[in-house]
Coordinates of C-alpha atoms in Angstrom, one line a residue:
M321 CA -53.1 6.9 -0.6
T322 CA -50.8 4.1 0.6
N323 CA -48.1 2.3 -0.9
D324 CA -50.3 -0.8 -2.2
I325 CA -51.5 1.7 -5.1
Y326 CA -47.9 1.7 -6.2
A327 CA -47.8 -2.5 -6.8
P328 CA -50.4 -3.3 -9.5
F329 CA -48.8 -2.9 -12.6
P330 CA -49.9 -0.3 -15.3
G331 CA -52.3 -1.3 -17.8
R332 CA -54.1 -3.6 -15.5
S333 CA -57.5 -3.7 -15.8
D334 CA -58.5 -3.4 -12.2
F335 CA -55.6 -0.3 -11.5
S336 CA -58.8 1.5 -10.7
A337 CA -60.4 -1.3 -8.4
G338 CA -58.3 -0.5 -4.7
L339 CA -58.6 3.6 -5.3
T340 CA -60.6 5.9 -3.0
P341 CA -63.8 7.8 -4.2
R342 CA -60.8 11.1 -3.6
Q343 CA -58.3 9.2 -5.9
L344 CA -60.5 7.5 -8.2
A345 CA -62.1 11.0 -9.2
R346 CA -58.6 12.7 -9.8
Y347 CA -57.5 9.4 -11.9
E348 CA -60.6 10.2 -13.9
E349 CA -59.0 13.8 -14.2
L350 CA -56.1 13.4 -15.4
G351 CA -57.4 10.5 -17.6
T352 CA -59.6 13.2 -19.7
N353 CA -56.5 15.7 -19.8
L354 CA -54.3 13.3 -20.8
E355 CA -57.0 12.2 -23.8
V356 CA -56.5 16.1 -24.6
V357 CA -53.2 16.1 -24.7
E358 CA -52.2 12.7 -26.9
R359 CA -54.6 14.2 -29.6
R360 CA -53.1 17.2 -29.2
I361 CA -49.7 15.8 -30.2
A362 CA -51.2 13.4 -32.4
D363 CA -53.0 16.0 -34.5
A364 CA -50.0 18.0 -34.4
C365 CA -48.0 15.0 -35.8
A366 CA -50.9 14.0 -38.7
A367 CA -50.2 17.8 -39.7
A368 CA -46.1 18.1 -40.2
G369 CA -46.7 14.1 -41.7
R370 CA -44.7 12.4 -39.3
P371 CA -45.8 9.1 -37.1
R372 CA -47.5 9.5 -33.8
D373 CA -44.7 7.1 -32.2
E374 CA -41.7 9.9 -33.1
V375 CA -42.8 12.0 -30.1
T376 CA -42.7 11.1 -26.3
L377 CA -44.7 12.9 -24.1
I378 CA -42.9 13.5 -21.0
V379 CA -45.5 14.7 -17.9
V380 CA -43.8 17.4 -15.7
T381 CA -45.0 16.5 -12.4
K382 CA -42.7 19.2 -10.7
T383 CA -45.4 20.4 -7.1
Y384 CA -47.6 17.7 -7.3
P385 CA -47.4 14.6 -5.0
A386 CA -46.4 11.0 -5.6
E387 CA -50.0 9.7 -5.4
D388 CA -50.6 11.5 -9.0
T389 CA -47.3 10.1 -10.1
A390 CA -48.9 6.5 -9.2
L391 CA -52.3 7.4 -10.8
L392 CA -50.4 9.1 -14.6
A393 CA -48.4 5.5 -14.6
G394 CA -51.9 3.8 -13.9
L395 CA -53.0 5.2 -16.9
G396 CA -49.6 4.4 -19.0
V397 CA -47.8 7.3 -18.6
T398 CA -44.1 6.3 -19.2
D399 CA -42.0 9.4 -18.8
V400 CA -42.8 11.9 -16.0
A401 CA -39.9 15.1 -15.5
E402 CA -38.9 17.0 -12.2
N403 CA -36.4 20.0 -12.2
R404 CA -35.9 20.4 -8.4
D405 CA -34.2 17.4 -6.6
Q406 CA -35.6 18.3 -2.6
D407 CA -38.8 17.4 -4.8
A408 CA -37.8 14.7 -7.1
A409 CA -35.7 12.9 -4.8
P410 CA -38.5 11.2 -2.7
K411 CA -41.2 11.1 -4.6
A412 CA -38.9 9.1 -7.2
E413 CA -38.0 7.1 -4.4
T414 CA -41.7 6.6 -3.2
C415 CA -42.5 5.7 -6.8
A416 CA -39.9 3.2 -7.5
A417 CA -41.8 -0.2 -8.1
L418 CA -43.1 1.7 -11.1
P419 CA -41.8 1.4 -14.7
L420 CA -41.3 5.0 -15.1
T421 CA -38.2 6.9 -16.8
W422 CA -36.7 9.9 -15.2
H423 CA -36.9 13.2 -16.9
F424 CA -34.5 16.0 -14.6
V425 CA -35.4 18.9 -16.3
G426 CA -34.8 22.2 -14.3
Q427 CA -31.3 23.8 -13.5
L428 CA -29.0 21.9 -11.9
Q429 CA -26.3 22.8 -8.9
T430 CA -23.3 20.4 -8.7
N431 CA -23.8 19.8 -4.6
K432 CA -27.4 18.0 -6.4
V433 CA -25.9 15.6 -8.7
R434 CA -24.3 13.0 -6.7
S435 CA -28.5 12.6 -5.5
V436 CA -30.0 13.2 -8.8
V437 CA -27.7 10.5 -10.6
R438 CA -29.3 8.1 -8.1
Y439 CA -33.0 8.3 -10.2
A440 CA -32.6 10.3 -13.0
D441 CA -32.3 8.3 -16.7
L442 CA -31.5 11.7 -18.2
V443 CA -31.2 15.1 -17.3
H444 CA -32.2 17.7 -20.3
S445 CA -30.1 20.7 -18.4
V446 CA -26.3 20.2 -18.6
D447 CA -25.4 23.7 -19.4
R448 CA -21.3 23.9 -18.4
P449 CA -18.9 21.2 -18.4
R450 CA -18.4 21.5 -15.0
L451 CA -21.5 19.7 -14.2
A452 CA -20.8 17.5 -16.9
E453 CA -17.4 16.5 -15.0
S454 CA -19.4 16.2 -12.4
L455 CA -22.0 13.8 -13.4
S456 CA -19.5 12.0 -15.2
A457 CA -18.2 11.7 -11.4
A458 CA -21.3 10.7 -9.8
V459 CA -22.5 7.9 -12.4
L460 CA -18.6 7.0 -12.0
R461 CA -19.0 6.5 -7.9
S462 CA -22.1 5.0 -8.3
E463 CA -21.4 2.0 -10.6
R464 CA -25.1 2.8 -12.6
A465 CA -25.7 2.6 -16.6
P466 CA -24.9 5.9 -18.0
L467 CA -26.3 9.1 -17.5
G468 CA -28.5 10.7 -21.0
C469 CA -27.3 14.2 -21.3
L470 CA -28.9 16.3 -23.4
V471 CA -27.1 19.8 -23.9
Q472 CA -29.5 22.8 -22.8
V473 CA -29.5 25.5 -25.6
A474 CA -30.4 29.0 -24.9
L475 CA -31.4 30.6 -28.8
D476 CA -31.8 33.9 -26.6
Q477 CA -27.6 34.0 -26.2
E478 CA -27.8 33.9 -29.9
A479 CA -28.9 38.0 -30.1
G480 CA -26.7 38.6 -27.0
E481 CA -29.9 38.3 -24.5
G482 CA -30.0 36.1 -21.9
A483 CA -27.0 36.3 -20.4
G484 CA -27.1 34.3 -16.4
R485 CA -29.6 32.2 -17.8
A486 CA -29.5 28.5 -18.0
G487 CA -28.3 26.7 -20.9
V488 CA -25.3 27.4 -23.7
G489 CA -25.7 29.6 -26.7
P490 CA -26.0 28.5 -30.2
G491 CA -22.5 29.1 -31.3
E492 CA -21.0 26.8 -27.8
V493 CA -23.4 23.9 -28.3
L494 CA -21.0 21.6 -30.8
A495 CA -18.2 22.1 -28.1
L496 CA -20.3 21.1 -25.3
A497 CA -21.6 18.2 -26.8
D498 CA -18.4 16.6 -27.7
R499 CA -17.6 17.3 -24.4
I500 CA -20.5 15.1 -22.6
A501 CA -19.9 12.6 -25.6
D502 CA -16.2 12.3 -24.1
T503 CA -16.8 11.8 -20.9
P504 CA -17.0 8.6 -18.8
G505 CA -20.4 7.8 -16.9
L506 CA -22.4 9.8 -20.0
R507 CA -24.3 9.6 -23.2
L508 CA -25.1 12.4 -25.0
A509 CA -28.8 12.1 -25.7
G510 CA -29.4 15.5 -28.2
V511 CA -30.3 18.9 -27.2
M512 CA -33.2 21.0 -25.0
T513 CA -34.3 24.3 -25.3
V514 CA -37.4 26.6 -24.1
A515 CA -38.5 28.7 -26.2
P516 CA -37.0 31.9 -25.2
L517 CA -38.5 35.1 -23.6
A518 CA -35.8 37.6 -24.8
G519 CA -34.6 38.6 -28.2
P520 CA -36.2 38.2 -31.8
L521 CA -37.2 34.9 -31.8
A522 CA -39.3 35.6 -28.4
G523 CA -43.2 35.4 -28.3
D524 CA -42.4 33.3 -32.1
P525 CA -42.0 29.4 -30.8
A526 CA -42.0 28.2 -34.4
R527 CA -39.6 30.4 -35.2
A528 CA -37.7 29.2 -32.3
F529 CA -38.3 25.1 -32.5
E530 CA -37.2 25.7 -36.0
R531 CA -33.5 27.2 -35.0
L532 CA -33.4 24.9 -32.8
A533 CA -33.5 22.0 -35.5
E534 CA -31.1 23.3 -37.5
I535 CA -28.5 23.1 -34.1
A536 CA -30.1 19.5 -33.4
T537 CA -29.2 18.5 -37.4
A538 CA -25.7 19.5 -36.6
V539 CA -25.2 17.5 -33.0
R540 CA -26.5 14.8 -35.1
A541 CA -24.0 15.0 -38.0
A542 CA -21.3 14.8 -35.5
H543 CA -22.7 12.5 -33.0
P544 CA -25.6 9.8 -34.9
A545 CA -27.0 8.4 -31.4
A546 CA -27.6 11.6 -30.1
T547 CA -30.8 12.4 -31.5
M548 CA -33.2 14.0 -28.7
V549 CA -34.7 16.9 -29.1
S550 CA -36.7 17.8 -26.4
A551 CA -38.8 21.2 -26.9
G552 CA -42.2 22.5 -26.2
M553 CA -44.7 22.6 -23.2
S554 CA -48.3 22.7 -23.0
G555 CA -48.4 25.9 -24.8
D556 CA -46.3 25.8 -27.7
L557 CA -46.2 21.3 -28.3
E558 CA -47.6 21.9 -31.5
Q559 CA -45.1 24.1 -32.9
A560 CA -42.4 21.8 -31.2
V561 CA -43.6 18.8 -33.0
A562 CA -44.0 20.5 -36.1
A563 CA -40.1 21.8 -36.1
G564 CA -39.0 18.2 -35.7
A565 CA -39.3 17.6 -31.5
T566 CA -39.1 13.7 -30.3
H567 CA -39.8 15.0 -26.3
V568 CA -42.8 17.5 -25.2
R569 CA -42.5 18.5 -22.1
V570 CA -46.4 18.9 -20.7
G571 CA -47.5 20.1 -17.3
T572 CA -50.3 22.0 -16.8
A573 CA -51.9 20.6 -19.5
V574 CA -52.2 16.9 -17.4
L575 CA -52.1 18.2 -14.3
G576 CA -53.4 21.6 -13.9
V577 CA -52.5 25.0 -12.8
R578 CA -50.0 24.7 -10.5
S579 CA -49.4 26.2 -6.9
P580 CA -46.7 29.1 -6.4
L581 CA -43.3 27.1 -5.3
R582 CA -42.6 27.6 -2.1

């Protein structure tokens, strides 16, 4: 795909006119998958008594090429996520002309911070004060707009499990949220979690996301603007929506089964 494909504004009726047969087939495949996911979200919202517009779909494009990101934009996707800077940075640069919000959702090392702040609108995986300080320094140097930050919550740590994994235990969330809110160049946006693999909530995403909702309520009580609750993926988005998630991160259900990371 040439850069010409990135020029049409998403939503134009002639967006697909310049696609090759291979690109058009992928465009249609992604469109079909998106329709299924959108219906799942709409049904989950209806079941929970929530308006559909309370939930934002973030398509996780990791391991897939910039070409797919452009096709997704052509289909009306507004939010995309990546979890590795070495993949995300060139992809974001290629797609810079597209009206996309970029979310960084992976574990972030401080040596990648300067690169990430060049393209990310939000970082969902802030899990330590040192990372917040590094993000702040990079944002202030770049003179960009404040960076949205979510506290990554490791629910399994509440039961003494998950040591060494990304995220902070529920008991540490408020302290880190306060730290982010007081750090120049950063904007506390909310909280994020992944359904835990260990502890009493393992295998029970409904209960896990209900616990995250309790934590999110406590964070909002101290920081009313921190309204984002990022939870739920391809296999458990319904439970996340039922528990109050405002953003669901869906990859496989839209893009297909991923190749193993190299």
